[in-house]
mmCIF file of C-alpha atoms and ligand atoms in Angstrom:
data_model
loop_
_atom_site.group_PDB
_atom_site.id
_atom_site.type_symbol
_atom_site.label_atom_id
_atom_site.label_comp_id
_atom_site.label_asym_id
_atom_site.label_seq_id
_atom_site.Cartn_x
_atom_site.Cartn_y
_atom_site.Cartn_z
ATOM 1 C CA UNK A 705 41.699 91.011 -21.673
ATOM 2 C CA UNK A 706 44.270 93.682 -22.543
ATOM 3 C CA UNK A 707 47.352 93.182 -20.461
ATOM 4 C CA UNK A 708 48.917 96.086 -18.628
ATOM 5 C CA UNK A 709 52.553 96.485 -19.623
ATOM 6 C CA UNK A 710 55.267 96.798 -17.034
ATOM 7 C CA UNK A 711 58.917 97.542 -17.747
ATOM 8 C CA UNK A 712 61.277 96.577 -14.936
ATOM 9 C CA UNK A 713 64.726 98.147 -15.106
ATOM 10 C CA UNK A 714 66.820 95.420 -13.558
ATOM 11 C CA UNK A 715 70.253 94.037 -12.936
ATOM 12 C CA UNK A 716 69.521 93.251 -9.283
ATOM 13 C CA UNK A 717 68.205 90.346 -7.224
ATOM 14 C CA UNK A 718 65.155 92.468 -6.325
ATOM 15 C CA UNK A 719 64.300 93.002 -9.986
ATOM 16 C CA UNK A 720 64.496 89.260 -10.596
ATOM 17 C CA UNK A 721 62.400 88.486 -7.495
ATOM 18 C CA UNK A 722 59.763 91.022 -8.473
ATOM 19 C CA UNK A 723 59.655 89.670 -12.027
ATOM 20 C CA UNK A 724 59.200 86.155 -10.648
ATOM 21 C CA UNK A 725 56.317 87.334 -8.447
ATOM 22 C CA UNK A 726 54.616 89.042 -11.411
ATOM 23 C CA UNK A 727 55.348 86.377 -14.032
ATOM 24 C CA UNK A 728 52.254 84.338 -13.171
ATOM 25 C CA UNK A 729 49.786 87.213 -13.401
ATOM 26 C CA UNK A 730 47.535 86.888 -16.425
ATOM 27 C CA UNK A 731 46.676 90.601 -16.412
ATOM 28 C CA UNK A 732 50.282 91.766 -16.818
ATOM 29 C CA UNK A 733 52.907 91.651 -19.561
ATOM 30 C CA UNK A 734 56.242 92.153 -17.843
ATOM 31 C CA UNK A 735 59.546 92.855 -19.569
ATOM 32 C CA UNK A 736 62.831 93.008 -17.700
ATOM 33 C CA UNK A 737 65.553 95.306 -19.004
ATOM 34 C CA UNK A 738 69.240 94.602 -18.431
ATOM 35 C CA UNK A 739 72.160 96.855 -19.278
ATOM 36 C CA UNK A 740 73.803 93.928 -21.051
ATOM 37 C CA UNK A 741 77.180 94.374 -19.361
ATOM 38 C CA UNK A 742 77.424 90.994 -17.668
ATOM 39 C CA UNK A 743 78.897 88.373 -19.982
ATOM 40 C CA UNK A 744 76.804 85.541 -18.578
ATOM 41 C CA UNK A 745 73.692 87.057 -17.009
ATOM 42 C CA UNK A 746 71.594 85.058 -14.572
ATOM 43 C CA UNK A 747 68.441 83.460 -16.027
ATOM 44 C CA UNK A 748 65.311 85.604 -15.618
ATOM 45 C CA UNK A 749 61.667 84.612 -15.078
ATOM 46 C CA UNK A 750 60.142 86.990 -17.699
ATOM 47 C CA UNK A 751 61.103 88.128 -21.221
ATOM 48 C CA UNK A 752 64.313 90.189 -21.248
ATOM 49 C CA UNK A 753 65.481 93.069 -23.396
ATOM 50 C CA UNK A 754 69.147 93.918 -23.168
ATOM 51 C CA UNK A 755 71.381 96.969 -23.723
ATOM 52 C CA UNK A 756 71.054 100.721 -23.201
ATOM 53 C CA UNK A 757 68.045 102.605 -24.571
ATOM 54 C CA UNK A 758 70.061 105.586 -25.807
ATOM 55 C CA UNK A 759 69.620 108.064 -22.978
ATOM 56 C CA UNK A 760 66.413 109.743 -21.833
ATOM 57 C CA UNK A 761 65.107 110.170 -25.370
ATOM 58 C CA UNK A 762 65.658 106.530 -26.219
ATOM 59 C CA UNK A 763 63.944 105.349 -23.054
ATOM 60 C CA UNK A 764 61.012 107.740 -23.574
ATOM 61 C CA UNK A 765 60.628 106.500 -27.161
ATOM 62 C CA UNK A 766 60.665 102.886 -25.936
ATOM 63 C CA UNK A 767 57.940 103.632 -23.363
ATOM 64 C CA UNK A 768 55.765 105.162 -26.077
ATOM 65 C CA UNK A 769 56.398 102.496 -28.697
ATOM 66 C CA UNK A 770 55.810 99.622 -26.309
ATOM 67 C CA UNK A 771 52.780 101.336 -24.698
ATOM 68 C CA UNK A 772 54.292 100.784 -21.270
ATOM 69 C CA UNK A 773 51.841 101.453 -18.414
ATOM 70 C CA UNK A 774 54.326 101.451 -15.533
ATOM 71 C CA UNK A 775 58.099 101.596 -15.180
ATOM 72 C CA UNK A 776 59.665 100.000 -12.138
ATOM 73 C CA UNK A 777 63.220 101.153 -11.593
ATOM 74 C CA UNK A 778 64.702 98.247 -9.673
ATOM 75 C CA UNK A 779 68.298 98.988 -10.662
ATOM 76 C CA UNK A 780 71.148 98.915 -8.178
ATOM 77 C CA UNK A 781 71.285 101.729 -5.578
ATOM 78 C CA UNK A 782 74.567 102.863 -7.162
ATOM 79 C CA UNK A 783 73.378 102.825 -10.777
ATOM 80 C CA UNK A 784 72.662 106.562 -10.791
ATOM 81 C CA UNK A 785 72.475 107.332 -14.491
ATOM 82 C CA UNK A 786 69.738 104.909 -15.431
ATOM 83 C CA UNK A 787 67.659 106.030 -12.430
ATOM 84 C CA UNK A 788 67.971 109.671 -13.464
ATOM 85 C CA UNK A 789 67.058 108.709 -17.023
ATOM 86 C CA UNK A 790 64.007 106.819 -15.786
ATOM 87 C CA UNK A 791 62.823 109.876 -13.865
ATOM 88 C CA UNK A 792 63.258 112.169 -16.854
ATOM 89 C CA UNK A 793 61.609 109.716 -19.283
ATOM 90 C CA UNK A 794 58.699 109.220 -16.887
ATOM 91 C CA UNK A 795 58.244 112.994 -16.621
ATOM 92 C CA UNK A 796 58.431 113.379 -20.414
ATOM 93 C CA UNK A 797 55.924 110.624 -21.215
ATOM 94 C CA UNK A 798 53.642 110.640 -18.176
ATOM 95 C CA UNK A 799 54.268 106.931 -17.617
ATOM 96 C CA UNK A 800 54.285 106.438 -13.835
ATOM 97 C CA UNK A 801 57.554 105.400 -12.199
ATOM 98 C CA UNK A 802 58.041 103.281 -9.115
ATOM 99 C CA UNK A 803 61.502 103.126 -7.577
ATOM 100 C CA UNK A 804 62.332 99.841 -5.864
ATOM 101 C CA UNK A 805 65.498 100.414 -3.877
ATOM 102 C CA UNK A 806 66.590 98.117 -1.131
ATOM 103 C CA UNK A 807 67.483 99.733 2.167
ATOM 104 C CA UNK A 808 71.117 100.314 3.063
ATOM 105 C CA UNK A 809 72.902 98.488 5.888
ATOM 106 C CA UNK A 810 73.021 100.083 9.336
ATOM 107 C CA UNK A 811 76.121 100.092 11.494
ATOM 108 C CA UNK A 812 75.803 97.789 14.447
ATOM 109 C CA UNK A 813 77.857 96.941 17.523
ATOM 110 C CA UNK A 814 81.294 95.659 16.553
ATOM 111 C CA UNK A 815 81.309 97.300 13.131
ATOM 112 C CA UNK A 816 84.306 99.546 12.388
ATOM 113 C CA UNK A 817 83.039 101.612 9.482
ATOM 114 C CA UNK A 818 84.465 104.677 7.839
ATOM 115 C CA UNK A 819 81.615 106.116 5.781
ATOM 116 C CA UNK A 820 82.563 108.012 2.625
ATOM 117 C CA UNK A 821 80.510 109.725 -0.074
ATOM 118 C CA UNK A 822 82.288 108.412 -3.162
ATOM 119 C CA UNK A 823 84.738 105.814 -4.428
ATOM 120 C CA UNK A 824 87.348 108.588 -4.793
ATOM 121 C CA UNK A 825 86.960 109.341 -1.074
ATOM 122 C CA UNK A 826 87.335 105.643 -0.324
ATOM 123 C CA UNK A 827 90.731 105.673 -2.065
ATOM 124 C CA UNK A 828 91.872 108.538 0.175
ATOM 125 C CA UNK A 829 90.400 106.910 3.293
ATOM 126 C CA UNK A 830 92.767 103.949 2.886
ATOM 127 C CA UNK A 831 95.625 106.270 3.876
ATOM 128 C CA UNK A 832 99.271 106.428 2.869
ATOM 129 C CA UNK A 833 100.608 103.284 4.544
ATOM 130 C CA UNK A 834 100.410 100.078 2.494
ATOM 131 C CA UNK A 835 97.489 97.841 3.453
ATOM 132 C CA UNK A 836 95.975 94.600 2.258
ATOM 133 C CA UNK A 837 92.656 95.683 0.761
ATOM 134 C CA UNK A 838 89.631 93.610 -0.205
ATOM 135 C CA UNK A 839 87.985 95.615 -2.991
ATOM 136 C CA UNK A 840 84.361 94.548 -3.295
ATOM 137 C CA UNK A 841 82.806 97.447 -5.185
ATOM 138 C CA UNK A 842 82.359 95.796 -8.580
ATOM 139 C CA UNK A 843 84.422 96.072 -11.710
ATOM 140 C CA UNK A 844 83.450 99.469 -13.087
ATOM 141 C CA UNK A 845 84.963 101.734 -10.457
ATOM 142 C CA UNK A 846 87.894 99.577 -9.368
ATOM 143 C CA UNK A 847 90.260 101.598 -11.572
ATOM 144 C CA UNK A 848 89.927 104.534 -9.160
ATOM 145 C CA UNK A 849 92.379 102.627 -6.936
ATOM 146 C CA UNK A 850 95.151 103.168 -9.483
ATOM 147 C CA UNK A 851 95.589 106.383 -7.489
ATOM 148 C CA UNK A 852 96.815 104.334 -4.499
ATOM 149 C CA UNK A 853 99.245 101.728 -5.877
ATOM 150 C CA UNK A 854 101.019 101.318 -2.518
ATOM 151 C CA UNK A 855 98.288 98.924 -1.340
ATOM 152 C CA UNK A 856 97.925 95.264 -2.118
ATOM 153 C CA UNK A 857 94.484 94.490 -3.575
ATOM 154 C CA UNK A 858 92.189 91.516 -3.721
ATOM 155 C CA UNK A 859 89.523 92.516 -6.257
ATOM 156 C CA UNK A 860 86.266 90.612 -6.566
ATOM 157 C CA UNK A 861 83.854 91.136 -9.466
ATOM 158 C CA UNK A 862 81.418 89.217 -11.659
ATOM 159 C CA UNK A 863 83.352 89.998 -14.845
ATOM 160 C CA UNK A 864 87.095 90.703 -15.228
ATOM 161 C CA UNK A 865 88.446 94.190 -14.504
ATOM 162 C CA UNK A 866 89.632 95.264 -17.938
ATOM 163 C CA UNK A 867 92.058 96.960 -18.185
ATOM 164 C CA UNK A 868 93.473 95.619 -14.923
ATOM 165 C CA UNK A 869 94.599 97.795 -12.024
ATOM 166 C CA UNK A 870 98.032 99.377 -12.263
ATOM 167 C CA UNK A 871 99.134 98.573 -8.707
ATOM 168 C CA UNK A 872 101.945 95.999 -8.706
ATOM 169 C CA UNK A 873 100.245 93.602 -6.300
ATOM 170 C CA UNK A 874 96.703 92.722 -7.313
ATOM 171 C CA UNK A 875 94.801 89.454 -7.204
ATOM 172 C CA UNK A 876 91.428 88.952 -8.853
ATOM 173 C CA UNK A 877 88.534 86.723 -7.849
ATOM 174 C CA UNK A 878 85.665 86.292 -10.302
ATOM 175 C CA UNK A 879 82.518 85.417 -8.407
ATOM 176 C CA UNK A 880 78.840 86.288 -8.217
ATOM 177 C CA UNK A 881 76.832 86.526 -4.973
ATOM 178 C CA UNK A 882 75.186 85.489 -2.796
ATOM 179 C CA UNK A 883 78.273 84.973 -0.647
ATOM 180 C CA UNK A 884 78.073 82.774 2.459
ATOM 181 C CA UNK A 885 79.495 84.124 5.703
ATOM 182 C CA UNK A 886 81.862 81.185 6.291
ATOM 183 C CA UNK A 887 83.347 81.549 2.814
ATOM 184 C CA UNK A 888 83.797 85.296 3.328
ATOM 185 C CA UNK A 889 85.635 84.741 6.607
ATOM 186 C CA UNK A 890 87.846 82.140 4.935
ATOM 187 C CA UNK A 891 88.613 84.483 2.018
ATOM 188 C CA UNK A 892 89.551 87.382 4.300
ATOM 189 C CA UNK A 893 91.780 85.124 6.399
ATOM 190 C CA UNK A 894 93.431 83.410 3.443
ATOM 191 C CA UNK A 895 94.443 86.743 1.925
ATOM 192 C CA UNK A 896 95.278 88.305 5.318
ATOM 193 C CA UNK A 897 93.040 91.249 4.453
ATOM 194 C CA UNK A 898 93.249 94.201 6.815
ATOM 195 C CA UNK A 899 90.606 96.532 5.333
ATOM 196 C CA UNK A 900 87.510 96.079 3.150
ATOM 197 C CA UNK A 901 86.113 98.602 0.693
ATOM 198 C CA UNK A 902 82.416 98.146 -0.041
ATOM 199 C CA UNK A 903 79.429 100.101 -1.282
ATOM 200 C CA UNK A 904 76.483 100.334 1.086
ATOM 201 C CA UNK A 905 74.472 98.175 -1.278
ATOM 202 C CA UNK A 906 72.102 96.759 1.328
ATOM 203 C CA UNK A 907 70.439 93.365 0.942
ATOM 204 C CA UNK A 908 71.478 89.910 2.048
ATOM 205 C CA UNK A 909 73.489 88.685 -0.940
ATOM 206 C CA UNK A 910 76.632 90.712 -0.228
ATOM 207 C CA UNK A 911 76.174 91.331 3.505
ATOM 208 C CA UNK A 912 78.397 88.361 4.392
ATOM 209 C CA UNK A 913 81.606 90.349 4.036
ATOM 210 C CA UNK A 914 80.273 93.023 6.387
ATOM 211 C CA UNK A 915 79.451 90.419 9.046
ATOM 212 C CA UNK A 916 82.782 88.698 8.403
ATOM 213 C CA UNK A 917 84.587 92.009 8.987
ATOM 214 C CA UNK A 918 82.689 92.458 12.257
ATOM 215 C CA UNK A 919 83.613 88.971 13.429
ATOM 216 C CA UNK A 920 87.279 89.403 12.482
ATOM 217 C CA UNK A 921 87.428 92.971 13.858
ATOM 218 C CA UNK A 922 88.371 94.425 10.464
ATOM 219 C CA UNK A 923 87.638 98.007 9.398
ATOM 220 C CA UNK A 924 85.329 98.677 6.445
ATOM 221 C CA UNK A 925 85.438 101.740 4.212
ATOM 222 C CA UNK A 926 81.817 102.069 3.176
ATOM 223 C CA UNK A 927 80.753 104.139 0.177
ATOM 224 C CA UNK A 928 77.339 105.614 0.963
ATOM 225 C CA UNK A 929 74.521 106.324 -1.499
ATOM 226 C CA UNK A 930 73.496 109.692 -2.817
ATOM 227 C CA UNK A 931 70.418 111.214 -1.166
ATOM 228 C CA UNK A 932 67.137 109.569 -2.154
ATOM 229 C CA UNK A 933 64.913 111.241 -4.737
ATOM 230 C CA UNK A 934 61.249 112.031 -4.311
ATOM 231 C CA UNK A 935 58.552 110.006 -6.017
ATOM 232 C CA UNK A 936 56.932 106.621 -5.481
ATOM 233 C CA UNK A 937 59.376 104.443 -3.587
ATOM 234 C CA UNK A 938 59.441 100.887 -2.289
ATOM 235 C CA UNK A 939 62.142 99.436 -0.046
ATOM 236 C CA UNK A 940 61.201 95.795 -0.572
ATOM 237 C CA UNK A 941 59.663 93.613 -3.267
ATOM 238 C CA UNK A 942 56.568 93.258 -1.043
ATOM 239 C CA UNK A 943 56.185 97.050 -0.854
ATOM 240 C CA UNK A 944 56.519 97.253 -4.630
ATOM 241 C CA UNK A 945 53.824 94.579 -5.076
ATOM 242 C CA UNK A 946 51.486 96.640 -2.905
ATOM 243 C CA UNK A 947 52.165 99.901 -4.733
ATOM 244 C CA UNK A 948 52.150 98.769 -8.333
ATOM 245 C CA UNK A 949 48.453 97.959 -8.606
ATOM 246 C CA UNK A 950 47.647 101.344 -7.157
ATOM 247 C CA UNK A 951 49.892 103.039 -9.732
ATOM 248 C CA UNK A 952 48.475 100.987 -12.599
ATOM 249 C CA UNK A 953 44.962 101.859 -11.451
ATOM 250 C CA UNK A 954 45.744 105.559 -11.409
ATOM 251 C CA UNK A 955 46.773 105.447 -15.075
ATOM 252 C CA UNK A 956 43.930 104.614 -17.413
ATOM 253 C CA UNK A 957 44.893 102.873 -20.632
ATOM 254 C CA UNK A 958 45.650 105.255 -23.487
ATOM 255 C CA UNK A 959 45.765 108.351 -21.262
HETATM 256 P P1 NAP B 1926 74.370 103.444 -14.822
HETATM 257 O O1 NAP B 1926 75.711 104.068 -14.739
HETATM 258 O O2 NAP B 1926 73.273 104.031 -14.009
HETATM 259 O O3 NAP B 1926 73.836 103.428 -16.332
HETATM 260 C C1 NAP B 1926 74.668 103.685 -17.450
HETATM 261 C C2 NAP B 1926 73.887 103.367 -18.696
HETATM 262 O O4 NAP B 1926 73.702 101.959 -18.836
HETATM 263 C C3 NAP B 1926 72.493 103.940 -18.724
HETATM 264 O O5 NAP B 1926 72.489 105.304 -19.100
HETATM 265 C C4 NAP B 1926 71.797 103.033 -19.697
HETATM 266 O O6 NAP B 1926 72.197 103.330 -21.043
HETATM 267 C C5 NAP B 1926 72.419 101.683 -19.386
HETATM 268 N N1 NAP B 1926 71.651 100.907 -18.406
HETATM 269 C C6 NAP B 1926 71.879 100.785 -17.071
HETATM 270 N N2 NAP B 1926 71.006 99.941 -16.519
HETATM 271 C C7 NAP B 1926 70.188 99.530 -17.521
HETATM 272 C C8 NAP B 1926 69.093 98.632 -17.570
HETATM 273 N N3 NAP B 1926 68.652 97.978 -16.482
HETATM 274 N N4 NAP B 1926 68.489 98.433 -18.789
HETATM 275 C C9 NAP B 1926 68.937 99.088 -19.900
HETATM 276 N N5 NAP B 1926 69.985 99.934 -19.893
HETATM 277 C C10 NAP B 1926 70.606 100.142 -18.716
HETATM 278 O O7 NAP B 1926 74.437 101.886 -14.513
HETATM 279 P P2 NAP B 1926 75.669 101.000 -13.963
HETATM 280 O O8 NAP B 1926 76.032 101.462 -12.593
HETATM 281 O O9 NAP B 1926 76.671 100.915 -15.043
HETATM 282 O O10 NAP B 1926 74.928 99.592 -13.794
HETATM 283 C C11 NAP B 1926 74.567 98.829 -14.948
HETATM 284 C C12 NAP B 1926 73.630 97.717 -14.524
HETATM 285 O O11 NAP B 1926 74.261 96.896 -13.535
HETATM 286 C C13 NAP B 1926 72.333 98.224 -13.925
HETATM 287 O O12 NAP B 1926 71.292 97.484 -14.513
HETATM 288 C C14 NAP B 1926 72.449 97.943 -12.442
HETATM 289 O O13 NAP B 1926 71.208 97.599 -11.854
HETATM 290 C C15 NAP B 1926 73.425 96.773 -12.400
HETATM 291 N N6 NAP B 1926 74.303 96.792 -11.213
HETATM 292 C C16 NAP B 1926 75.031 97.913 -10.911
HETATM 293 C C17 NAP B 1926 75.840 97.915 -9.775
HETATM 294 C C18 NAP B 1926 76.621 99.145 -9.373
HETATM 295 O O14 NAP B 1926 77.306 99.089 -8.323
HETATM 296 N N7 NAP B 1926 76.563 100.254 -10.108
HETATM 297 C C19 NAP B 1926 75.911 96.769 -8.985
HETATM 298 C C20 NAP B 1926 75.160 95.632 -9.334
HETATM 299 C C21 NAP B 1926 74.358 95.657 -10.454
HETATM 300 P P3 NAP B 1926 71.316 104.264 -21.996
HETATM 301 O O15 NAP B 1926 71.521 105.662 -21.489
HETATM 302 O O16 NAP B 1926 71.861 104.028 -23.359
HETATM 303 O O17 NAP B 1926 69.887 103.842 -21.857
#
């Protein structure tokens, strides 16, 4: 039996979970694509390809060469470029695209959120007066906080922030989720944090700091996502499982 080929654009827990759910299916050949940024990536349940494709053209060429039947964009809600590239490459090649994007967190009683539209707005939202900031937005955009060196920062990321921040008082924690609530509370207390900056990533793995902030009564500056695009969308791995067979069925081999 000819296997249908699925390319999962990954770098998230959802991508790994979906790959694990599909790995046992004899009718599918699943490849997981990683950007290749993380020095020590987590093990994956299906074959992995790593590194950028070379923009829309490179991704479209890959889809053609590998005779991919379905692309599942399971990248992080804040990885905008690769998602835009996937849309354009899908349009150019006719290979169907399914977006798996976990839902964002909703504000609940006790939360003290300031919602902002970008990391640059988060910098401004911290205000002029020096504060002790827990920066939990990942390594790539941390440098934006060079614009506010009056604050003291605790920066957590999977890989080191390089070059480091310019502010005179910065501490770094290298760690990879999931993060337990008790440990998050302990971290915030130990560093006497008085405000947290986070992306509205959604999911369980990094929600601990949001709950910890609620329990400790701390404010959170929350960077929201850009508006969702049209197209086939799934909010959970289960939804994606339901939709993918339908999408594979609607594309006959070789069409
Ligand atoms: P991005 O800005 O959207 O993408 C930049 C470029 O990186 C893309 O144009 C593409 O290069 C390459 N790329 C990104 N994801 C790829 C993938 N899964 N496979 C192959 N190439 C990929 O992405 P980012 O925000 O830097 O995130 C990079 C990776 O980290 C993503 O896989 C994402 O899921 C994961 N991640 C991101 C965040 C976040 O907050 N942004 C958080 C957790 C995990 P080419 O144009 O050369 O193809």
